[in-house]
Amino acid sequence: MEPWRDVSLSARERAEALIAAMTLREKVAQLVGVWVGAAADGGEVAPHQHEMEEAVDLAELLPHGIGQLTRPFGSAPVDPGLGALSLQRSQQRIAAANRFGIPALAHEECLAGFAAWGATAYPVPLAWGATFDPELIREMAAAIGRDLRSVGAHQGLAPVLDVVRDARWGRVEETIGEDPYLVGTLATAYVQGLQSAGVVATLKHFAGYSASRAGRNLAPVGMGTRERADVILPPFEMAVREGGARSVMHAYTDTDGVPSAADPELLTGLLRGQWGFAGTVVADYFGIAFLKLLHGVAEDWSDAAALALASGVDVELPTVRTFGQPLLDAVADGRVAEEVVDRALRRVLVQKVELGLLDPDWSPVPPVLAGVTGVDGDAVPGRGAEGSVRGRVDLDPPENRALAERVAERAVVLVRNEGVLPLGPGARRIAVIGPNADTPLAFLGCYAFPVHVGSAHPEVPLGIALPTLLERVREEFPEAEVLSVGGAGGVGGVDGVDGGGGVGGVDGVDGAGGVDGIAAMVELARRADVVVLALGDRAGLFGRGTSGEGCDAESLELPGGQQEVLDAVLDAGTPVVVTLLAGRPYALGRAASGAAAIVQSFFAGEEGARAVAGVLSGRVNPSGRLPVSIPARPGVHPASYLSARLGMASAVSSTDPTPAYGFGHGLSYTEFAWSEVTVEQDTAPTYGEFALSLTVSNTGVRAGTEVVQLYLHDPVASVVQPVQRLIAYRRVPLAPGESAELRLTVPADLASFTGRDGQRIVEAGEVEFRLAASSTDVRQAVRVRLTGPTRVVDHRRRLHAEVRVR
């Protein structure tokens, strides 16, 4: 037996044996992906054509091997069973064509569920943030991982750990929120869930992508090292240390002139040297080529390959360009030492060993096809296999939809309620209007398959059931008369993204010809007892939407003419429930304090409409909390609740960034009472900890969930600090009349920050713990004092407070 197939050896030993036997060209072949699309008839995958790609000759590549297959399911609509068969046949061919029998690693997008035709569309990451529920996100990620693994995929390109710094950025919907602790805990839970199913999780985008200037996609990042260390990096550190993440994707952006793909201090010194990361670093799509094309730090493809490889990028995605012949040329002319190629190859091969791809009993047959007639893992599948697998694989089973609904329900945020919700029997006539009222895609983000890929294939069915808000409200209120208006139009100039453009009667919400549509809605509002006005975004890519990758906003005013719609409906005099189905927060003008109710849902997935309808009826008691602040004015960004004192409202500036509703805010249909906080000791050394306790009681008449949040305020520090930052939280479900005692053990490590010399320190002095229902609703505050010398901490510091509920 070849030593690389000997399972009694360590993964490192097996990889080293294989490296020693490989030619340089065989080595380099393992460092690239090939963008493929699964064949609709179950045949072998074919190179996927993309405007950034050059043609790929598979026949030429195969004898040397292929490192990765890029999105065989996520490039075009294909029946999942036939896609699995196509991938199986391709893996057989790849393994048979190279002399070591090495199969490819297949990766897919999985940001809001497996991005494949017919797969469950879960809520987007910003909705995960609204749940404040790591356990639920871990469960969801495990389900996504099982679906990926069942059809033969090995790696998922998620989660996104970018911390929102400017809500105008189009990819806000892909982030978890504006607080690094919330982002870190939920992203780590996602990593743990996905990898529990045997799928490699990929942390992205490392690091600073969300801090691009003016919220513009790929724009330069101008933040300092302290902001990077204390805001941007902690979620990645947590996911590496506690989640055991096995892959990281570099960011497109440059920080202070240094592109992430060419930053050895980031990708090697920090990630590997300090944090101990041992997995693979993969390129964001075309990111290495961008070193030449966009950043201008590489003269040619060989130069780009040399820069990225030396900095710590191991795999070029999505397809071979710089890590092919240009890298071979760079080795030949001495720009790259072969040992640097071996370093990246070692990481790639160790990962393949760990995935079982080099085991002697490896089979190309995906688990979902095991035992299917005509599918043979040791030979080309027999005639008739296509018929036996078509329609066999269900990637959206009832248990997935039920899980998607639970996540969506916990993500709905009741922002404002002047007593109109839940809608009672008195609401006999409900008007459901607005650009997102009757639009199937209104609950999906830009990386959901029907948007990301399906929009380019309007002739193909969506693949999953996507009920609209209007349909679900009619189901939720069978005794009420639910009114709406027909018509066509678009959100913010995006007309007909769903293939038909039916958007609740707003003709020309983009500002063209909308007078008649608005008048019709106002008339309907006057006839109703209550209005559900569905506003927000339409997800898309690179300007083909109002939210999503490349869909940045100049301000946080509602897209298109929606503010005009909102104001006109408010003037009708009927109570209005403003229902936001969006990928970012928006300023709402006078509705922020004048609407009867505001319900915020961040692209809540395929069951989002049912979740929102459940909140409207009261079947669901809302427990979501804002993962990003809702601005009071549309032009105040960049702004964040993490601002320092001079970033807040002051007499020395004429602009006021105070939000209409702050981070962590959310209402319930029941009431909660908080007791006084007790502190066991009010002093502790800089290496010590504090113990706090309080009791939370449900004083209402129905079950509900309070979200207890702990913030730290450091009034005097050696460098400027944010006014407050989240350091712990806990969801506390309570029955009517029930109470729970929370005991929090808070280590001094949580008061650490990056000092003037670049080291993370815990300083002596007074700090304040704020127990709060949100960043703007502090219920109890206690001051304690840290004593002793300043203490330097590192990646071994404690990251969490211990929270016990009894």
PDB file of C-alpha atoms in Angstrom, residues 420 423-432 479-483 523-532 572-577 596:
ATOM      1  CA  VAL A 420     -52.179  47.516  17.437  1.00  0.00           C
ATOM      2  CA  LEU A 423     -54.082  41.917  15.388  1.00  0.00           C
ATOM      3  CA  GLY A 424     -57.234  40.877  17.199  1.00  0.00           C
ATOM      4  CA  PRO A 425     -60.738  40.041  16.087  1.00  0.00           C
ATOM      5  CA  GLY A 426     -61.425  43.734  15.568  1.00  0.00           C
ATOM      6  CA  ALA A 427     -59.219  43.699  12.473  1.00  0.00           C
ATOM      7  CA  ARG A 428     -61.929  42.438  10.156  1.00  0.00           C
ATOM      8  CA  ARG A 429     -60.510  44.168   7.075  1.00  0.00           C
ATOM      9  CA  ILE A 430     -56.709  44.046   6.585  1.00  0.00           C
ATOM     10  CA  ALA A 431     -54.995  45.805   3.697  1.00  0.00           C
ATOM     11  CA  VAL A 432     -51.742  44.114   2.681  1.00  0.00           C
ATOM     12  CA  GLU A 479     -62.067  35.139   9.016  1.00  0.00           C
ATOM     13  CA  ALA A 480     -60.811  38.553   7.908  1.00  0.00           C
ATOM     14  CA  GLU A 481     -61.203  40.255   4.562  1.00  0.00           C
ATOM     15  CA  VAL A 482     -57.673  40.721   3.269  1.00  0.00           C
ATOM     16  CA  LEU A 483     -57.424  43.494   0.691  1.00  0.00           C
ATOM     17  CA  GLU A 523     -57.767  54.351  -1.145  1.00  0.00           C
ATOM     18  CA  LEU A 524     -57.420  50.749   0.012  1.00  0.00           C
ATOM     19  CA  ALA A 525     -55.856  51.894   3.296  1.00  0.00           C
ATOM     20  CA  ARG A 526     -58.830  54.123   4.010  1.00  0.00           C
ATOM     21  CA  ARG A 527     -61.209  51.195   3.562  1.00  0.00           C
ATOM     22  CA  ALA A 528     -59.271  48.917   5.938  1.00  0.00           C
ATOM     23  CA  ASP A 529     -59.199  48.558   9.724  1.00  0.00           C
ATOM     24  CA  VAL A 530     -55.423  48.135   9.648  1.00  0.00           C
ATOM     25  CA  VAL A 531     -52.731  48.325   6.984  1.00  0.00           C
ATOM     26  CA  VAL A 532     -49.772  45.941   6.633  1.00  0.00           C
ATOM     27  CA  ALA A 572     -54.643  57.912   5.092  1.00  0.00           C
ATOM     28  CA  GLY A 573     -55.382  57.806   8.827  1.00  0.00           C
ATOM     29  CA  THR A 574     -55.661  54.025   9.223  1.00  0.00           C
ATOM     30  CA  PRO A 575     -53.257  52.342  11.680  1.00  0.00           C
ATOM     31  CA  VAL A 576     -50.211  51.227   9.696  1.00  0.00           C
ATOM     32  CA  VAL A 577     -47.980  48.261  10.520  1.00  0.00           C
ATOM     33  CA  ALA A 596     -48.830  52.107  14.738  1.00  0.00           C
TER      34      ALA A 596
END
